Coordinates of C-alpha atoms in Angstrom, one line a residue:
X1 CA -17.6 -32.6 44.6
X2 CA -17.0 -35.9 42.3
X3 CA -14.7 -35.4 39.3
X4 CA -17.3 -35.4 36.7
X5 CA -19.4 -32.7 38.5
X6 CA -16.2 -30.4 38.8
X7 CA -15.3 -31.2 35.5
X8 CA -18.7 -30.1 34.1
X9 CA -18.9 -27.0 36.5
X10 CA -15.4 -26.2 34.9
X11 CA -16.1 -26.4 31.8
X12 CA -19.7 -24.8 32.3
X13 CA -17.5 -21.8 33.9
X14 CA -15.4 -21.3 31.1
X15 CA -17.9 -21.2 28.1
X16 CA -19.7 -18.7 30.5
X17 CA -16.5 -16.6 30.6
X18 CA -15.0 -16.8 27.1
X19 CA -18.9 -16.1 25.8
X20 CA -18.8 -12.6 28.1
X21 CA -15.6 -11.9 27.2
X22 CA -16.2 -12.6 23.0
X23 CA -19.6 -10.4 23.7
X24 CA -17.7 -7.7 25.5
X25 CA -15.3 -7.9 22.5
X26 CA -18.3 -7.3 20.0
X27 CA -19.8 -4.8 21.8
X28 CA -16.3 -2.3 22.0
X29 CA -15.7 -3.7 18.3
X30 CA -12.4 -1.7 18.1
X31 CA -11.9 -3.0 14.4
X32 CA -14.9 -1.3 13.2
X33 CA -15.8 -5.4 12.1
X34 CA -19.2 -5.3 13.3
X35 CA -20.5 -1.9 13.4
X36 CA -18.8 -0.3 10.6
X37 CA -20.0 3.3 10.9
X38 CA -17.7 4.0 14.2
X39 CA -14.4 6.0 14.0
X40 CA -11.5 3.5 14.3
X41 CA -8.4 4.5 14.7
X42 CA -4.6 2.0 14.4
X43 CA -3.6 1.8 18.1
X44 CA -0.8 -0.9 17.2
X45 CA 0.6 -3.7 14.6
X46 CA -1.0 -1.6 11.6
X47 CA -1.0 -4.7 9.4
X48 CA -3.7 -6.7 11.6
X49 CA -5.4 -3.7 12.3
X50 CA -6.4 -1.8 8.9
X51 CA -6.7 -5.7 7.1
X52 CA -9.2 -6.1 9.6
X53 CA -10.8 -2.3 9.2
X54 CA -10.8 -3.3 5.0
X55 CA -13.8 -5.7 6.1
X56 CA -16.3 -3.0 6.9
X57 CA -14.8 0.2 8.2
X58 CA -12.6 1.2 5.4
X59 CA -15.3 0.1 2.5
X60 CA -18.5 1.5 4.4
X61 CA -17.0 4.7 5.3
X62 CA -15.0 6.1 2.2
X63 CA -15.0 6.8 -1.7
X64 CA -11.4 6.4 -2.0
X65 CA -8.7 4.9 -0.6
X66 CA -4.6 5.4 -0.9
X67 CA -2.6 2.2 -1.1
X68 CA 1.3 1.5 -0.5
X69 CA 4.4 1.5 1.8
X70 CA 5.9 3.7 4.2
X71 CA 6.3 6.1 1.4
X72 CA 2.5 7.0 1.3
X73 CA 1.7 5.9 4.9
X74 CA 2.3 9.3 6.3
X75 CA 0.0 11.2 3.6
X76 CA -3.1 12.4 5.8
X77 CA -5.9 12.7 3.6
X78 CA -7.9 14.9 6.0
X79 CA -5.8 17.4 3.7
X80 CA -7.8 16.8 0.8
X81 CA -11.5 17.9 2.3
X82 CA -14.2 17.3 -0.3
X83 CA -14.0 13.6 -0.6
X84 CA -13.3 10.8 1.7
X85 CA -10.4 9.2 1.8
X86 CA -8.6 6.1 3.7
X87 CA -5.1 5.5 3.9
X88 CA -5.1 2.0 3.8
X89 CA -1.1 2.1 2.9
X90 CA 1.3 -0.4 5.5
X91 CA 4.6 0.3 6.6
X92 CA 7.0 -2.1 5.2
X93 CA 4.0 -3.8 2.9
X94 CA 4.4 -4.9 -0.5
X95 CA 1.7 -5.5 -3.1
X96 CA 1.3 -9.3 -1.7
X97 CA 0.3 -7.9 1.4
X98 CA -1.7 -4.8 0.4
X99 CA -3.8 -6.8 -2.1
X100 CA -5.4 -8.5 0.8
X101 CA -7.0 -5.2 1.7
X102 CA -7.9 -4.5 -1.7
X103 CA -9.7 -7.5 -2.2
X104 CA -12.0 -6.9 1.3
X105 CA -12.2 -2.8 0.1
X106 CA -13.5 -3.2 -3.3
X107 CA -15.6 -6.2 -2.6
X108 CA -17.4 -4.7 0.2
X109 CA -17.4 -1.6 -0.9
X110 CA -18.6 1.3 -3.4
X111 CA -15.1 3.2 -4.4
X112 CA -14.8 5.4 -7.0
X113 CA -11.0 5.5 -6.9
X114 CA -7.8 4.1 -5.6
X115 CA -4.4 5.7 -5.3
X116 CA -1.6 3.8 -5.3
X117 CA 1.9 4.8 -4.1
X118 CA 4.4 3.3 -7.1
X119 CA 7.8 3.0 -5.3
X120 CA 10.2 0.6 -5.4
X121 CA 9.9 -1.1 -2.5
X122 CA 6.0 -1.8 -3.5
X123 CA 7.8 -4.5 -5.6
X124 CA 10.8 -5.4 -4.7
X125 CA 9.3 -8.7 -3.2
X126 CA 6.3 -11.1 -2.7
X127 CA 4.6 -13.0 -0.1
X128 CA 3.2 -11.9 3.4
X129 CA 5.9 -10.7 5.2
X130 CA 4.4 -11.7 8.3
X131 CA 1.4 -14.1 10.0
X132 CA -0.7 -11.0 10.5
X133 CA -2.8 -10.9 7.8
X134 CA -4.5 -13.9 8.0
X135 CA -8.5 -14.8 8.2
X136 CA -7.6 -16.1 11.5
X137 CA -7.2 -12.6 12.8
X138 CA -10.6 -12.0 12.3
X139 CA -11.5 -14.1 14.8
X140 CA -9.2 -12.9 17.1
X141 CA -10.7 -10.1 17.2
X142 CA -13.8 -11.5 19.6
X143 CA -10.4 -12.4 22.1
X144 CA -6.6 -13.2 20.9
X145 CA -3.6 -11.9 22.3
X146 CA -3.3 -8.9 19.9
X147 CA -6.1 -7.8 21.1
X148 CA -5.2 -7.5 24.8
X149 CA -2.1 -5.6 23.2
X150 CA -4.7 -3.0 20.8
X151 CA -6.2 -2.6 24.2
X152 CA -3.1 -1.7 26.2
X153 CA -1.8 0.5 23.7
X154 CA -5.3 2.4 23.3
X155 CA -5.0 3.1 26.9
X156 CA -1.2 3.9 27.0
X157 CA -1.7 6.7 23.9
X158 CA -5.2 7.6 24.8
X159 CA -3.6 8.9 28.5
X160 CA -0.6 10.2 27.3
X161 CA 1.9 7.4 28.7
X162 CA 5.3 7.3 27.4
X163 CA 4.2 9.8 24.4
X164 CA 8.0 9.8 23.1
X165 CA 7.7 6.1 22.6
X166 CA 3.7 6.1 21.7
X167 CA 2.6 8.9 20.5
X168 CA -0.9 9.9 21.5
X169 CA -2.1 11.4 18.0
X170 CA 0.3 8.6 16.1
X171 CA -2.5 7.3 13.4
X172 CA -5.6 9.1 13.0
X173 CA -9.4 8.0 11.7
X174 CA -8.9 8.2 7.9
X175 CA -5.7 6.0 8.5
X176 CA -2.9 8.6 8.4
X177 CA 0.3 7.1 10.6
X178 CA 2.3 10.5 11.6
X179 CA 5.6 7.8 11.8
X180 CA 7.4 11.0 12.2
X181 CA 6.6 11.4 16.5
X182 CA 8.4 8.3 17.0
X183 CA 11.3 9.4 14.6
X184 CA 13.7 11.1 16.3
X185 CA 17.3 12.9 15.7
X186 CA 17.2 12.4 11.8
X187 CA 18.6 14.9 9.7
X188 CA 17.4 14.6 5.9
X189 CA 20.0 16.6 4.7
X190 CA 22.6 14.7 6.2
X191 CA 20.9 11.0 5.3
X192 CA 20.6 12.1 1.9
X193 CA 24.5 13.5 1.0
X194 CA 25.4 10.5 3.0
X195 CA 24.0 8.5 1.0
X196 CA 24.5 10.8 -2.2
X197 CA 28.6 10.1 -0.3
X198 CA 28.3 6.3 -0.7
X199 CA 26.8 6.3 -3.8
X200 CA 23.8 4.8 -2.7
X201 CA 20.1 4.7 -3.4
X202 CA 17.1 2.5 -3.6
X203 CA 17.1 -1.2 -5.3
X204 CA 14.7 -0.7 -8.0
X205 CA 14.7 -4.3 -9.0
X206 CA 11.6 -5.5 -10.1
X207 CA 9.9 -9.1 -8.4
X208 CA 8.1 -10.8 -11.5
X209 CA 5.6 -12.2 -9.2
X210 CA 5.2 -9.0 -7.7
X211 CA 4.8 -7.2 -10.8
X212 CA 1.9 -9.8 -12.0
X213 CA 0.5 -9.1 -8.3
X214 CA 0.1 -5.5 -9.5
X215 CA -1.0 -5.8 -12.5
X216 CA -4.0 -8.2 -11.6
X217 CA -4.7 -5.1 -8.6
X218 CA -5.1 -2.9 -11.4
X219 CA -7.3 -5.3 -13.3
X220 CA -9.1 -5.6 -10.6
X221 CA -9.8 -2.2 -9.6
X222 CA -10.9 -1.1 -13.0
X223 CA -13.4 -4.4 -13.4
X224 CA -14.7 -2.3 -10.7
X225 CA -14.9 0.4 -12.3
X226 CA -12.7 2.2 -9.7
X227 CA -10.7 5.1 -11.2
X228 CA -6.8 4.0 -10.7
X229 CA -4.6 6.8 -9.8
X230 CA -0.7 5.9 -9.5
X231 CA 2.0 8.3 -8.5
X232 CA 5.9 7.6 -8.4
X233 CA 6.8 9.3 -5.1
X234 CA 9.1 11.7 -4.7
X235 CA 12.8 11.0 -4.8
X236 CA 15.4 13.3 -3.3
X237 CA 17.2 14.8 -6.2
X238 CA 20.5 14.0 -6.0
X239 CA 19.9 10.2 -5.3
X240 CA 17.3 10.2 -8.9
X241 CA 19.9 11.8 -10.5
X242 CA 23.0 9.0 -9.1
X243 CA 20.5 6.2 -10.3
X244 CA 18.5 7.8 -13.0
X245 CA 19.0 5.0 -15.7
X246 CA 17.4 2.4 -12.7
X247 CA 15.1 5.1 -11.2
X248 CA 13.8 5.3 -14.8
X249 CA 13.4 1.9 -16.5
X250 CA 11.6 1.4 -12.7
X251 CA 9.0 3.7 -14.1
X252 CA 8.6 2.2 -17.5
X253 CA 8.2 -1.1 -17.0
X254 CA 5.3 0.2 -13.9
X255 CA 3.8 2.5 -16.8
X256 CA 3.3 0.1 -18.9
X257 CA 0.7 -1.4 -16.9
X258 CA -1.2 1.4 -16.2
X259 CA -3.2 2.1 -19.4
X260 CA -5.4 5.4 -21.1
X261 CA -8.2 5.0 -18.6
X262 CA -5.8 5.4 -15.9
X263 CA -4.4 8.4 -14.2
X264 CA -0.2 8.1 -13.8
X265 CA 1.8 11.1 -12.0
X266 CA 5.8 11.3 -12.3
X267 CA 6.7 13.2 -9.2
X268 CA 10.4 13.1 -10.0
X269 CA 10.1 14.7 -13.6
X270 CA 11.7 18.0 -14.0
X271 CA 8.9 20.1 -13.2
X272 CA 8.7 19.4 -10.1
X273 CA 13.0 19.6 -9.4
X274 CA 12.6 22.3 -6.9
X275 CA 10.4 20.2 -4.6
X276 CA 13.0 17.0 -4.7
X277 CA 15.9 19.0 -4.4
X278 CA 14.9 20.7 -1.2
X279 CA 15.9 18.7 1.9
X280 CA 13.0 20.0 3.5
X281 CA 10.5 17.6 1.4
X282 CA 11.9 14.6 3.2
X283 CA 12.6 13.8 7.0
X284 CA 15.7 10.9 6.0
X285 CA 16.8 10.0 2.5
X286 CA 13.0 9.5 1.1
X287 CA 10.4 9.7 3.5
X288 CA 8.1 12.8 3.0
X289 CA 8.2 15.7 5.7
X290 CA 5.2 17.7 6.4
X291 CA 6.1 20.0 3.5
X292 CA 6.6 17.1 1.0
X293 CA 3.3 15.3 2.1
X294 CA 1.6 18.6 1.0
X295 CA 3.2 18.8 -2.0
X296 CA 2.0 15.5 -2.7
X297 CA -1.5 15.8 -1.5
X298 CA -2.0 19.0 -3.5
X299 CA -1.1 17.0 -6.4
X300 CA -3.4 14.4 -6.2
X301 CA -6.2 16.6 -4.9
X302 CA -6.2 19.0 -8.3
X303 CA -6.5 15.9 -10.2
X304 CA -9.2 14.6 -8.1
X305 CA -11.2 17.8 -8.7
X306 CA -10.6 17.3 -12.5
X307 CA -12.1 13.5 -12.4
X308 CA -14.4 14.1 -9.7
X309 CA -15.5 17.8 -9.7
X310 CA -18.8 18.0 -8.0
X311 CA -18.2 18.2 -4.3
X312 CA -20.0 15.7 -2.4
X313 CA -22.4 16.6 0.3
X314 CA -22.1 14.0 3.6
X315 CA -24.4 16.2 5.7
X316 CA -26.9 13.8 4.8
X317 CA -25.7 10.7 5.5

């Protein structure tokens, strides 16, 4: 064989395989990218993963979707049954990040409301905090290197390898991370007086980029016509109370760009001082425990019923 023929054969060769293997790709569609109605589920890197499931399986799929950090990642809407709800919230996101969902959900989409998780954190900076929110990923999700890895890691969970490292039920199909099976040996009460100890609590510093970010979100969303729904999540009592004056001018400056159409919740007011002062709400010094993410959940489900009150009947669909 002359050069040019095994130079042609070779190349012939290769379309042939990377062809099969983009088609095998589209076929298992593990994104939910091309056949949007499948259950999807975060296997690993949740940032590439539910951008990519905010192109057809988070907007084709649900009425409502939750949006924020770490704080709200771990709220499991299967809790709140009559509507349907994604959590399309990111560990470690900020609203740079998270807006790139938003503006793939509500374009492609028919939502009738968005809840957003107002912590600090949310907007404490701007600007993707890494290169895996990109367009590119899209692509790469016909054959990339992530993908080998979403595959390796549906197999490890799926057969219950290594569960104390991956956790078989970690994430679930409306985009609830259960962070807490990979969070071991932490003691809330002791995070939270050691902290209370050191006189410590969250920087509530406010980005000005990030806080234009949110505001044109919430523009967004109500051009839309989506209900907005923001809630400051819960703060352990005794670390609102050591930075109350921060904790609070946090809040106002949020509140004031939420405005009469919009729904805003104060979890930390004092009504609710029985729920932040019990360490059992949190599993460290502000992540919610099971009991706190019900807490939370139960909230935002009563006002649900009051904006939304006829129950919605998917037997149908």
């Amino acid at each position: 064989m002359n050069s040019k023929k095994f130079l042609f054969t070779y190349v012939i060769l290769t379309l042939v395989l990377v062809t099969l293997m983009a088609g095998i790709n589209y076929f298992i569609d593990i994104y939910g990218l091309f056949r949007g109605k499948k259950d999807r589920k975060v296997y690993i890197n949740e940032r590439t993963s539910k951008y990519l499931m905010s192109y057809r399986y988070i907007p084709e799929n649900f009425e409502g979707f939750i949006l924020g950090p770490s704080l709200s990642a771990n709220l499991n809407p299967e809790q709140i049954k009559e509507y349907r709800i994604y959590n399309a919230s990111i560990m470690g996101a900020n609203i740079s990040e998270l807006n790139y969902l938003v503006d793939n959900i509500v374009e492609r989409g028919n939502m009738k409301f968005a809840i957003i998780c107002l912590d600090p954190y949310l907007t404490k900076d701007h600007g993707r905090k890494s290169a895996n929110i990109t367009t590119e990923e899209y692509f790469g999700a016909l054959g990339s290197t992530n993908l080998l890895k979403t595959y390796l890691l549906y197999f490890v969970r799926n057969n219950n390898i290594a569960p104390h490292r991956y956790a078989p039920d970690l994430h679930n199909t409306v985009g609830w991370n259960n962070f807490e099976k990979e969070t071991h040996n932490i003691d809330s009460k002791r995070s939270i007086e050691e902290k209370a100890a050191k006189r410590q609590y969250e920087k509530t510093e406010i980005d000005p980029v990030a806080y234009k970010e949110l505001n044109t979100t919430l523009i967004k969303l109500r051009h839309k016509n989506i209900k907005v729904i923001g809630y400051f999540s819960p703060v352990p009592y005794k670390l609102y109370q050591l930075g109350k004056s921060d904790y609070q001018k946090f809040e106002n400056d949020i509140s004031a760009l939420f405005n009469k159409s919009d729904v805003l919740i104060n979890l930390n007011e004092d009504q609710y001082k029985d729920i932040t002062n019990d360490y059992n709400t949190f599993i460290d010094h502000g992540h919610l425990s099971a009991k706190g993410q019900h807490f939370v959940l139960s909230v935002l489900e009563r006002e649900l019923k009051q904006l939304f009150p006829a129950k919605v009947n998917y037997a149908s669909n």
